[in-house]
Amino acid sequence: MRQSSVRAHNLALVLRQVADSANPISRATVAAATGLTRATVSALVDDLVAGGLLTELDPPPRTGAGRPAAGLALAADGPAALGCEINVDYLAACVVDLTGAVRHRLVEHADQRPAGAAAALAGLGRLAARARALADADGLPLAGAALAVPGLVAADGLIRVAPNLGWQDVDAPGLLRHAPGMADLPITVDNEANLAALGELRAGGGAPDSFVYVSGEIGIGAGIVLDGALYRGVRGWSGEIGHVPVHPGGRECRCGAHGCLEQYAGMEAILREAGVSSLDQIQAPLSSAGTALGLALAAVVNLLDIDTIVLGGIYVPLLPWLRDHIETELHHRVLTAHLAPVTLRAAVLGPDAAMRGAADAVIRSVRDDPAAWLSRAGRL
Ligand SMILES: [Zn+2]
């Protein structure tokens, strides 16, 4: 390896040790854990502190013999992330700092379907610019932005199709860059369920290494996490659980087929079933939606041998009204149900999982390659 790539590798190694530690740790502990010499670790730590990625905390009051060591921690005023989400009926943006703390959160509820892609992304751009101004006021430099969308996204960020928005081949990064203050920011785009699943995996809420995350909105998507990694599928388009048939020959779906899960357990179907106009009015079990979800999830469990299902989006508040019907179907249809239970639980990040996952993706990219950030920020 070239010298510079060895150094980049070691910077990431040191930063990861500090990030993964529950408490501030000393340079000596980092050296012991990484196998690097103390002199090497000290030089790397100095660069990370100077670059605004690490902070050195005062040592705790001495309790015994010897000089207590200063503790290292991620810098809360270091590079931050802008997490954005566009969904059928809302826009959202948040600022998350390097430690993973949410510093600002903005949400605007409005149906995005009538406006079309350019207007919806212009609206999101204004929201993102407001979030960026709040980050600026806090003195937080932004490392980048990530956008969660309810659709199939190509590797270059092009939204190939978002059926519930009625979008096709939308250049989201290109349109977002027109917003004030966004032109210089690296922007990535990913499917909202994928980002939410990654957010849950890393949120430390006890998510296992393998699970399926199901995001309920007007559409329904899934993020499949296997052995700690997102399974994206051959072309990156896995997780379209909303179009798993649960009633062949049933209601027509926006995708053109009939009887898709979305038509029974998507938000509009649920409001219809409950005969209410908003989710917080729901006060009774949702048998049709719960049974439809149970049918689709039983197929997923039978196919993948997953033992945990995490429900996100609108399913977080609705889980008490869905759980019995889902579990009845799982019990009845999962071949191994009597051998090992399937755990059904709500997303720990709640309805914000997708935009939090988006911000987390940016933070991870800084943590995984601090040298790239330092060189971009002119600090290396
Ligand atoms: Zn469909």
mmCIF file of C-alpha atoms and ligand atoms in Angstrom:
data_model
loop_
_atom_site.group_PDB
_atom_site.id
_atom_site.type_symbol
_atom_site.label_atom_id
_atom_site.label_comp_id
_atom_site.label_asym_id
_atom_site.label_seq_id
_atom_site.Cartn_x
_atom_site.Cartn_y
_atom_site.Cartn_z
ATOM 1 C CA MET A 1 0.000 0.000 0.000
ATOM 2 C CA ARG A 2 1.109 3.539 -0.638
ATOM 3 C CA GLN A 3 1.965 5.645 2.393
ATOM 4 C CA SER A 4 -1.083 7.886 1.984
ATOM 5 C CA SER A 5 -3.476 4.947 1.794
ATOM 6 C CA VAL A 6 -1.894 3.363 4.891
ATOM 7 C CA ARG A 7 -2.481 6.629 6.677
ATOM 8 C CA ALA A 8 -6.089 6.869 5.436
ATOM 9 C CA HIS A 9 -6.681 3.320 6.620
ATOM 10 C CA ASN A 10 -5.195 4.043 10.054
ATOM 11 C CA LEU A 11 -7.156 7.286 10.476
ATOM 12 C CA ALA A 12 -10.348 5.299 9.886
ATOM 13 C CA LEU A 13 -9.183 2.591 12.294
ATOM 14 C CA VAL A 14 -8.557 5.077 15.098
ATOM 15 C CA LEU A 15 -11.797 6.976 14.491
ATOM 16 C CA ARG A 16 -13.769 3.702 14.520
ATOM 17 C CA GLN A 17 -12.253 2.696 17.869
ATOM 18 C CA VAL A 18 -13.405 5.945 19.413
ATOM 19 C CA ALA A 19 -16.825 5.858 17.693
ATOM 20 C CA ASP A 20 -17.516 2.278 18.788
ATOM 21 C CA SER A 21 -16.576 2.925 22.394
ATOM 22 C CA ALA A 22 -19.463 3.622 24.774
ATOM 23 C CA ASN A 23 -17.283 5.957 26.862
ATOM 24 C CA PRO A 24 -14.426 8.344 26.068
ATOM 25 C CA ILE A 25 -11.217 6.319 25.670
ATOM 26 C CA SER A 26 -7.549 7.193 26.035
ATOM 27 C CA ARG A 27 -4.889 7.217 23.324
ATOM 28 C CA ALA A 28 -3.243 4.260 25.092
ATOM 29 C CA THR A 29 -6.454 2.234 24.899
ATOM 30 C CA VAL A 30 -6.772 3.033 21.180
ATOM 31 C CA ALA A 31 -3.169 1.907 20.655
ATOM 32 C CA ALA A 32 -3.765 -1.352 22.527
ATOM 33 C CA ALA A 33 -6.982 -2.065 20.611
ATOM 34 C CA THR A 34 -5.602 -1.278 17.146
ATOM 35 C CA GLY A 35 -2.122 -2.739 17.520
ATOM 36 C CA LEU A 36 -0.601 0.564 16.332
ATOM 37 C CA THR A 37 2.243 2.148 18.306
ATOM 38 C CA ARG A 38 1.368 4.860 20.800
ATOM 39 C CA ALA A 39 3.398 7.388 18.803
ATOM 40 C CA THR A 40 1.497 6.527 15.604
ATOM 41 C CA VAL A 41 -1.859 6.726 17.377
ATOM 42 C CA SER A 42 -0.947 10.081 18.914
ATOM 43 C CA ALA A 43 -0.064 11.561 15.521
ATOM 44 C CA LEU A 44 -3.296 10.248 13.989
ATOM 45 C CA VAL A 45 -5.368 11.514 16.931
ATOM 46 C CA ASP A 46 -3.745 14.944 16.611
ATOM 47 C CA ASP A 47 -4.838 15.074 12.955
ATOM 48 C CA LEU A 48 -8.374 13.955 13.803
ATOM 49 C CA VAL A 49 -8.629 16.551 16.591
ATOM 50 C CA ALA A 50 -7.223 19.304 14.363
ATOM 51 C CA GLY A 51 -9.639 18.254 11.607
ATOM 52 C CA GLY A 52 -12.619 18.623 13.930
ATOM 53 C CA LEU A 53 -13.535 14.930 14.035
ATOM 54 C CA LEU A 54 -12.410 14.084 17.556
ATOM 55 C CA THR A 55 -12.460 16.031 20.767
ATOM 56 C CA GLU A 56 -10.306 15.525 23.822
ATOM 57 C CA LEU A 57 -12.221 15.657 27.081
ATOM 58 C CA ASP A 58 -10.732 16.649 30.403
ATOM 59 C CA PRO A 59 -9.718 13.651 32.487
ATOM 60 C CA PRO A 60 -12.062 12.655 35.313
ATOM 61 C CA PRO A 61 -10.984 13.702 38.827
ATOM 62 C CA ARG A 62 -8.150 11.439 39.948
ATOM 63 C CA THR A 63 -9.244 8.646 42.195
ATOM 64 C CA GLY A 64 -6.073 6.602 42.543
ATOM 65 C CA ALA A 65 -2.392 6.660 41.803
ATOM 66 C CA GLY A 66 -1.038 7.955 38.495
ATOM 67 C CA ARG A 67 -2.126 10.668 36.131
ATOM 68 C CA PRO A 68 -5.598 10.034 34.655
ATOM 69 C CA ALA A 69 -5.649 10.116 30.846
ATOM 70 C CA ALA A 70 -7.764 12.490 28.787
ATOM 71 C CA GLY A 71 -10.640 10.759 27.006
ATOM 72 C CA LEU A 72 -11.289 10.890 23.281
ATOM 73 C CA ALA A 73 -14.789 11.237 21.860
ATOM 74 C CA LEU A 74 -16.412 12.075 18.524
ATOM 75 C CA ALA A 75 -16.693 15.851 18.078
ATOM 76 C CA ALA A 76 -20.307 16.989 18.416
ATOM 77 C CA ASP A 77 -19.344 20.110 16.453
ATOM 78 C CA GLY A 78 -17.622 18.077 13.730
ATOM 79 C CA PRO A 79 -18.978 17.387 10.223
ATOM 80 C CA ALA A 80 -22.744 16.881 10.290
ATOM 81 C CA ALA A 81 -25.209 15.307 7.869
ATOM 82 C CA LEU A 82 -28.342 16.535 6.177
ATOM 83 C CA GLY A 83 -30.907 13.724 6.007
ATOM 84 C CA CYS A 84 -33.875 14.350 3.700
ATOM 85 C CA GLU A 85 -36.995 12.443 2.840
ATOM 86 C CA ILE A 86 -39.625 12.925 0.210
ATOM 87 C CA ASN A 87 -42.745 10.831 0.591
ATOM 88 C CA VAL A 88 -46.188 10.865 -0.927
ATOM 89 C CA ASP A 89 -47.716 13.071 1.755
ATOM 90 C CA TYR A 90 -44.792 14.836 3.440
ATOM 91 C CA LEU A 91 -41.312 16.349 3.068
ATOM 92 C CA ALA A 92 -38.728 16.108 5.835
ATOM 93 C CA ALA A 93 -35.183 17.184 6.596
ATOM 94 C CA CYS A 94 -32.963 16.746 9.623
ATOM 95 C CA VAL A 95 -29.460 17.673 10.723
ATOM 96 C CA VAL A 96 -27.563 14.925 12.539
ATOM 97 C CA ASP A 97 -24.150 15.561 14.073
ATOM 98 C CA LEU A 98 -21.110 13.285 13.989
ATOM 99 C CA THR A 99 -22.114 11.628 17.283
ATOM 100 C CA GLY A 100 -25.479 10.654 15.758
ATOM 101 C CA ALA A 101 -27.523 13.214 17.705
ATOM 102 C CA VAL A 102 -30.422 14.891 15.883
ATOM 103 C CA ARG A 103 -29.819 18.639 16.066
ATOM 104 C CA HIS A 104 -32.709 19.865 13.911
ATOM 105 C CA ARG A 105 -35.802 18.260 12.440
ATOM 106 C CA LEU A 106 -38.222 19.855 9.961
ATOM 107 C CA VAL A 107 -41.352 18.201 8.550
ATOM 108 C CA GLU A 108 -43.944 19.602 6.116
ATOM 109 C CA HIS A 109 -47.152 17.683 5.533
ATOM 110 C CA ALA A 110 -48.644 18.089 2.067
ATOM 111 C CA ASP A 111 -49.672 15.757 -0.740
ATOM 112 C CA GLN A 112 -46.746 15.770 -3.188
ATOM 113 C CA ARG A 113 -48.607 14.041 -6.027
ATOM 114 C CA PRO A 114 -50.356 16.963 -7.711
ATOM 115 C CA ALA A 115 -47.254 19.182 -7.919
ATOM 116 C CA GLY A 116 -45.011 16.870 -9.926
ATOM 117 C CA ALA A 117 -41.367 16.009 -9.380
ATOM 118 C CA ALA A 118 -39.748 19.389 -10.095
ATOM 119 C CA ALA A 119 -42.047 21.330 -7.760
ATOM 120 C CA ALA A 120 -41.879 18.680 -5.019
ATOM 121 C CA LEU A 121 -38.072 18.648 -5.129
ATOM 122 C CA ALA A 122 -38.010 22.453 -5.156
ATOM 123 C CA GLY A 123 -40.133 22.350 -1.970
ATOM 124 C CA LEU A 124 -37.746 19.847 -0.432
ATOM 125 C CA GLY A 125 -34.828 22.038 -1.491
ATOM 126 C CA ARG A 126 -36.322 24.982 0.431
ATOM 127 C CA LEU A 127 -36.772 22.788 3.512
ATOM 128 C CA ALA A 128 -33.206 21.467 3.182
ATOM 129 C CA ALA A 129 -31.886 25.027 2.834
ATOM 130 C CA ARG A 130 -33.672 25.968 6.082
ATOM 131 C CA ALA A 131 -32.084 22.967 7.816
ATOM 132 C CA ARG A 132 -28.704 23.945 6.444
ATOM 133 C CA ALA A 133 -29.100 27.497 7.768
ATOM 134 C CA LEU A 134 -29.833 26.046 11.226
ATOM 135 C CA ALA A 135 -26.677 23.897 10.959
ATOM 136 C CA ASP A 136 -24.688 26.983 9.909
ATOM 137 C CA ALA A 137 -26.003 28.897 12.905
ATOM 138 C CA ASP A 138 -24.747 26.050 15.142
ATOM 139 C CA GLY A 139 -21.355 26.195 13.431
ATOM 140 C CA LEU A 140 -21.785 22.694 12.022
ATOM 141 C CA PRO A 141 -20.063 22.055 8.675
ATOM 142 C CA LEU A 142 -22.170 19.748 6.481
ATOM 143 C CA ALA A 143 -20.388 16.717 5.021
ATOM 144 C CA GLY A 144 -23.188 15.897 2.620
ATOM 145 C CA ALA A 145 -26.871 15.214 2.099
ATOM 146 C CA ALA A 146 -28.750 11.979 1.520
ATOM 147 C CA LEU A 147 -32.297 11.710 0.248
ATOM 148 C CA ALA A 148 -34.759 8.911 0.994
ATOM 149 C CA VAL A 149 -37.423 8.313 -1.657
ATOM 150 C CA PRO A 150 -40.278 5.808 -1.993
ATOM 151 C CA GLY A 151 -39.103 4.340 -5.271
ATOM 152 C CA LEU A 152 -36.513 2.411 -7.229
ATOM 153 C CA VAL A 153 -33.228 4.284 -7.431
ATOM 154 C CA ALA A 154 -30.379 3.692 -9.873
ATOM 155 C CA ALA A 155 -26.754 3.734 -8.692
ATOM 156 C CA ASP A 156 -26.279 7.331 -9.948
ATOM 157 C CA GLY A 157 -29.227 8.630 -7.902
ATOM 158 C CA LEU A 158 -31.742 8.702 -10.735
ATOM 159 C CA ILE A 159 -35.206 7.770 -9.459
ATOM 160 C CA ARG A 160 -36.255 5.214 -12.069
ATOM 161 C CA VAL A 161 -39.806 4.836 -10.834
ATOM 162 C CA ALA A 162 -41.782 5.966 -7.773
ATOM 163 C CA PRO A 163 -45.249 4.560 -8.498
ATOM 164 C CA ASN A 164 -47.137 6.266 -5.681
ATOM 165 C CA LEU A 165 -45.703 9.651 -6.606
ATOM 166 C CA GLY A 166 -46.280 8.947 -10.287
ATOM 167 C CA TRP A 167 -42.616 9.722 -11.044
ATOM 168 C CA GLN A 168 -40.400 8.202 -13.693
ATOM 169 C CA ASP A 169 -36.722 8.896 -14.413
ATOM 170 C CA VAL A 170 -36.366 11.868 -12.075
ATOM 171 C CA ASP A 171 -32.875 13.336 -11.573
ATOM 172 C CA ALA A 172 -33.341 14.165 -7.873
ATOM 173 C CA PRO A 173 -29.740 15.258 -7.123
ATOM 174 C CA GLY A 174 -29.745 17.513 -10.201
ATOM 175 C CA LEU A 175 -33.004 19.201 -9.160
ATOM 176 C CA LEU A 176 -31.996 19.528 -5.488
ATOM 177 C CA ARG A 177 -28.730 21.238 -6.404
ATOM 178 C CA HIS A 178 -30.737 24.238 -7.626
ATOM 179 C CA ALA A 179 -31.886 24.966 -4.056
ATOM 180 C CA PRO A 180 -30.076 27.776 -2.241
ATOM 181 C CA GLY A 181 -27.028 26.520 -0.384
ATOM 182 C CA MET A 182 -27.225 23.038 -1.886
ATOM 183 C CA ALA A 183 -25.040 23.443 -4.967
ATOM 184 C CA ASP A 184 -21.766 22.536 -3.215
ATOM 185 C CA LEU A 185 -23.099 19.615 -1.189
ATOM 186 C CA PRO A 186 -22.545 15.977 -2.238
ATOM 187 C CA ILE A 187 -26.057 14.473 -2.573
ATOM 188 C CA THR A 188 -26.879 10.762 -2.618
ATOM 189 C CA VAL A 189 -30.293 9.152 -3.128
ATOM 190 C CA ASP A 190 -31.555 5.795 -1.906
ATOM 191 C CA ASN A 191 -34.788 3.925 -1.354
ATOM 192 C CA GLU A 192 -36.482 4.972 1.885
ATOM 193 C CA ALA A 193 -36.975 1.442 3.253
ATOM 194 C CA ASN A 194 -33.320 0.596 2.595
ATOM 195 C CA LEU A 195 -32.139 3.696 4.454
ATOM 196 C CA ALA A 196 -34.566 3.092 7.304
ATOM 197 C CA ALA A 197 -33.394 -0.519 7.633
ATOM 198 C CA LEU A 198 -29.767 0.635 7.816
ATOM 199 C CA GLY A 199 -30.768 3.289 10.351
ATOM 200 C CA GLU A 200 -32.413 0.628 12.524
ATOM 201 C CA LEU A 201 -29.425 -1.700 12.191
ATOM 202 C CA ARG A 202 -27.113 0.998 13.539
ATOM 203 C CA ALA A 203 -29.447 2.671 16.005
ATOM 204 C CA GLY A 204 -28.396 0.309 18.756
ATOM 205 C CA GLY A 205 -31.974 -0.604 19.640
ATOM 206 C CA GLY A 206 -31.124 -4.261 19.741
ATOM 207 C CA ALA A 207 -31.859 -5.000 16.092
ATOM 208 C CA PRO A 208 -30.321 -8.383 15.249
ATOM 209 C CA ASP A 209 -27.914 -8.950 12.349
ATOM 210 C CA SER A 210 -30.708 -10.231 10.125
ATOM 211 C CA PHE A 211 -34.198 -8.798 9.878
ATOM 212 C CA VAL A 212 -36.719 -7.389 7.456
ATOM 213 C CA TYR A 213 -37.781 -3.776 7.901
ATOM 214 C CA VAL A 214 -41.212 -2.917 6.532
ATOM 215 C CA SER A 215 -42.010 0.718 5.944
ATOM 216 C CA GLY A 216 -45.706 1.594 5.866
ATOM 217 C CA GLU A 217 -46.724 4.826 4.151
ATOM 218 C CA ILE A 218 -49.135 5.274 1.255
ATOM 219 C CA GLY A 219 -46.890 2.691 -0.385
ATOM 220 C CA ILE A 220 -45.127 -0.151 1.401
ATOM 221 C CA GLY A 221 -41.438 -0.976 1.041
ATOM 222 C CA ALA A 222 -39.041 -3.343 2.742
ATOM 223 C CA GLY A 223 -35.339 -3.286 3.564
ATOM 224 C CA ILE A 224 -33.751 -6.723 3.864
ATOM 225 C CA VAL A 225 -30.780 -6.925 6.239
ATOM 226 C CA LEU A 226 -28.866 -10.215 6.141
ATOM 227 C CA ASP A 227 -25.842 -10.852 8.381
ATOM 228 C CA GLY A 228 -25.472 -7.149 9.127
ATOM 229 C CA ALA A 229 -25.564 -5.988 5.498
ATOM 230 C CA LEU A 230 -28.368 -4.626 3.360
ATOM 231 C CA TYR A 231 -29.382 -7.059 0.625
ATOM 232 C CA ARG A 232 -30.103 -4.784 -2.321
ATOM 233 C CA GLY A 233 -30.799 -7.404 -4.959
ATOM 234 C CA VAL A 234 -29.060 -7.951 -8.286
ATOM 235 C CA ARG A 235 -30.047 -4.519 -9.679
ATOM 236 C CA GLY A 236 -30.539 -2.741 -6.372
ATOM 237 C CA TRP A 237 -34.300 -3.030 -6.438
ATOM 238 C CA SER A 238 -35.083 -5.550 -3.719
ATOM 239 C CA GLY A 239 -37.762 -5.048 -1.104
ATOM 240 C CA GLU A 240 -40.883 -4.280 -3.162
ATOM 241 C CA ILE A 241 -43.098 -6.068 -0.652
ATOM 242 C CA GLY A 242 -45.930 -3.625 -1.396
ATOM 243 C CA HIS A 243 -46.535 -5.469 -4.648
ATOM 244 C CA VAL A 244 -46.638 -8.971 -3.211
ATOM 245 C CA PRO A 245 -50.119 -10.282 -4.076
ATOM 246 C CA VAL A 246 -52.334 -10.988 -1.087
ATOM 247 C CA HIS A 247 -55.673 -11.284 -2.927
ATOM 248 C CA PRO A 248 -55.178 -12.436 -6.529
ATOM 249 C CA GLY A 249 -57.820 -10.749 -8.631
ATOM 250 C CA GLY A 250 -58.399 -8.144 -5.900
ATOM 251 C CA ARG A 251 -58.198 -4.368 -6.047
ATOM 252 C CA GLU A 252 -56.266 -2.761 -8.867
ATOM 253 C CA CYS A 253 -52.875 -1.375 -7.857
ATOM 254 C CA ARG A 254 -50.975 1.646 -9.198
ATOM 255 C CA CYS A 255 -48.400 -0.817 -10.553
ATOM 256 C CA GLY A 256 -51.033 -2.225 -12.932
ATOM 257 C CA ALA A 257 -51.469 -5.590 -11.186
ATOM 258 C CA HIS A 258 -54.327 -6.633 -8.888
ATOM 259 C CA GLY A 259 -54.471 -7.531 -5.191
ATOM 260 C CA CYS A 260 -51.106 -6.070 -4.092
ATOM 261 C CA LEU A 261 -50.382 -5.688 -0.366
ATOM 262 C CA GLU A 262 -50.388 -1.869 -0.697
ATOM 263 C CA GLN A 263 -54.049 -1.915 -1.647
ATOM 264 C CA TYR A 264 -54.932 -3.508 1.718
ATOM 265 C CA ALA A 265 -52.266 -2.300 4.151
ATOM 266 C CA GLY A 266 -51.087 1.021 2.688
ATOM 267 C CA MET A 267 -52.108 4.176 4.538
ATOM 268 C CA GLU A 268 -55.068 5.068 2.330
ATOM 269 C CA ALA A 269 -56.406 1.492 2.500
ATOM 270 C CA ILE A 270 -56.096 1.544 6.296
ATOM 271 C CA LEU A 271 -57.953 4.864 6.599
ATOM 272 C CA ARG A 272 -60.684 3.408 4.373
ATOM 273 C CA GLU A 273 -60.895 0.245 6.442
ATOM 274 C CA ALA A 274 -61.182 2.212 9.696
ATOM 275 C CA GLY A 275 -63.586 4.744 8.174
ATOM 276 C CA VAL A 276 -61.573 7.692 9.505
ATOM 277 C CA SER A 277 -59.698 10.619 7.985
ATOM 278 C CA SER A 278 -56.527 10.512 10.091
ATOM 279 C CA LEU A 279 -54.463 7.771 11.688
ATOM 280 C CA ASP A 280 -54.781 9.077 15.250
ATOM 281 C CA GLN A 281 -58.532 8.394 15.110
ATOM 282 C CA ILE A 282 -57.943 4.650 14.789
ATOM 283 C CA GLN A 283 -59.093 2.870 17.950
ATOM 284 C CA ALA A 284 -59.899 -0.661 16.823
ATOM 285 C CA PRO A 285 -58.094 -3.685 15.351
ATOM 286 C CA LEU A 286 -57.373 -3.513 11.615
ATOM 287 C CA SER A 287 -58.284 -7.005 10.486
ATOM 288 C CA SER A 288 -58.020 -6.570 6.725
ATOM 289 C CA ALA A 289 -54.673 -4.709 6.850
ATOM 290 C CA GLY A 290 -53.250 -6.959 9.561
ATOM 291 C CA THR A 291 -54.213 -10.146 7.742
ATOM 292 C CA ALA A 292 -52.789 -8.846 4.457
ATOM 293 C CA LEU A 293 -49.499 -7.931 6.178
ATOM 294 C CA GLY A 294 -49.428 -11.333 7.875
ATOM 295 C CA LEU A 295 -49.881 -13.116 4.536
ATOM 296 C CA ALA A 296 -47.035 -11.213 2.895
ATOM 297 C CA LEU A 297 -44.726 -11.466 5.910
ATOM 298 C CA ALA A 298 -45.327 -15.207 6.282
ATOM 299 C CA ALA A 299 -44.065 -15.607 2.706
ATOM 300 C CA VAL A 300 -40.988 -13.523 3.543
ATOM 301 C CA VAL A 301 -40.205 -15.566 6.649
ATOM 302 C CA ASN A 302 -40.744 -18.886 4.876
ATOM 303 C CA LEU A 303 -38.426 -17.776 2.077
ATOM 304 C CA LEU A 304 -35.622 -16.061 4.027
ATOM 305 C CA ASP A 305 -35.692 -17.711 7.485
ATOM 306 C CA ILE A 306 -35.751 -14.313 9.182
ATOM 307 C CA ASP A 307 -36.673 -14.303 12.880
ATOM 308 C CA THR A 308 -37.332 -10.584 13.331
ATOM 309 C CA ILE A 309 -39.652 -8.196 11.505
ATOM 310 C CA VAL A 310 -39.356 -4.487 12.250
ATOM 311 C CA LEU A 311 -42.379 -2.369 11.348
ATOM 312 C CA GLY A 312 -41.802 1.309 10.599
ATOM 313 C CA GLY A 313 -43.595 4.383 9.267
ATOM 314 C CA ILE A 314 -47.309 4.470 10.091
ATOM 315 C CA TYR A 315 -47.078 0.930 11.467
ATOM 316 C CA VAL A 316 -45.216 2.255 14.523
ATOM 317 C CA PRO A 317 -48.307 3.879 16.085
ATOM 318 C CA LEU A 318 -50.659 1.294 14.547
ATOM 319 C CA LEU A 319 -48.856 -1.857 15.672
ATOM 320 C CA PRO A 320 -51.234 -2.452 18.623
ATOM 321 C CA TRP A 321 -54.128 -2.582 16.120
ATOM 322 C CA LEU A 322 -52.276 -4.812 13.650
ATOM 323 C CA ARG A 323 -50.269 -7.198 15.804
ATOM 324 C CA ASP A 324 -52.874 -9.914 16.542
ATOM 325 C CA HIS A 325 -53.888 -10.339 12.912
ATOM 326 C CA ILE A 326 -50.296 -10.388 11.660
ATOM 327 C CA GLU A 327 -49.272 -12.915 14.304
ATOM 328 C CA THR A 328 -52.260 -15.149 13.553
ATOM 329 C CA GLU A 329 -51.144 -15.425 9.914
ATOM 330 C CA LEU A 330 -47.474 -15.929 10.840
ATOM 331 C CA HIS A 331 -48.433 -18.671 13.267
ATOM 332 C CA HIS A 332 -50.674 -20.341 10.748
ATOM 333 C CA ARG A 333 -48.464 -20.040 7.670
ATOM 334 C CA VAL A 334 -44.811 -20.050 8.731
ATOM 335 C CA LEU A 335 -43.704 -23.654 8.544
ATOM 336 C CA THR A 336 -41.289 -23.291 11.457
ATOM 337 C CA ALA A 337 -43.593 -21.190 13.672
ATOM 338 C CA HIS A 338 -43.883 -23.975 16.253
ATOM 339 C CA LEU A 339 -40.089 -24.461 16.314
ATOM 340 C CA ALA A 340 -38.972 -20.873 16.770
ATOM 341 C CA PRO A 341 -40.965 -17.700 17.301
ATOM 342 C CA VAL A 342 -40.889 -14.731 14.931
ATOM 343 C CA THR A 343 -40.425 -11.414 16.718
ATOM 344 C CA LEU A 344 -42.544 -8.517 15.499
ATOM 345 C CA ARG A 345 -41.606 -5.074 16.767
ATOM 346 C CA ALA A 346 -41.877 -1.368 16.029
ATOM 347 C CA ALA A 347 -38.929 0.607 14.624
ATOM 348 C CA VAL A 348 -36.898 2.205 17.440
ATOM 349 C CA LEU A 349 -36.350 5.284 15.261
ATOM 350 C CA GLY A 350 -40.118 5.620 14.877
ATOM 351 C CA PRO A 351 -41.586 7.334 11.826
ATOM 352 C CA ASP A 352 -38.294 9.233 11.290
ATOM 353 C CA ALA A 353 -36.315 6.084 10.464
ATOM 354 C CA ALA A 354 -35.852 6.875 6.752
ATOM 355 C CA MET A 355 -34.493 10.423 7.128
ATOM 356 C CA ARG A 356 -32.435 9.370 10.150
ATOM 357 C CA GLY A 357 -31.065 6.480 8.081
ATOM 358 C CA ALA A 358 -30.270 8.935 5.285
ATOM 359 C CA ALA A 359 -28.319 11.200 7.646
ATOM 360 C CA ASP A 360 -26.649 8.158 9.150
ATOM 361 C CA ALA A 361 -25.415 7.091 5.702
ATOM 362 C CA VAL A 362 -23.580 10.425 5.377
ATOM 363 C CA ILE A 363 -22.141 10.211 8.907
ATOM 364 C CA ARG A 364 -20.959 6.657 8.201
ATOM 365 C CA SER A 365 -19.201 7.771 5.035
ATOM 366 C CA VAL A 366 -17.241 10.348 7.070
ATOM 367 C CA ARG A 367 -16.452 7.847 9.797
ATOM 368 C CA ASP A 368 -15.408 5.167 7.286
ATOM 369 C CA ASP A 369 -13.119 7.519 5.347
ATOM 370 C CA PRO A 370 -12.074 10.459 7.529
ATOM 371 C CA ALA A 371 -9.108 11.160 5.235
ATOM 372 C CA ALA A 372 -11.499 12.042 2.408
ATOM 373 C CA TRP A 373 -13.346 14.517 4.654
ATOM 374 C CA LEU A 374 -10.101 16.045 5.979
ATOM 375 C CA SER A 375 -8.767 16.532 2.486
ATOM 376 C CA ARG A 376 -12.058 18.000 1.229
ATOM 377 C CA ALA A 377 -12.165 20.356 4.200
ATOM 378 C CA GLY A 378 -8.576 21.392 3.455
ATOM 379 C CA ARG A 379 -7.355 19.972 6.765
ATOM 380 C CA LEU A 380 -4.943 17.311 5.527
HETATM 381 ZN ZN ZN B 1 -48.857 -3.311 -7.074
#
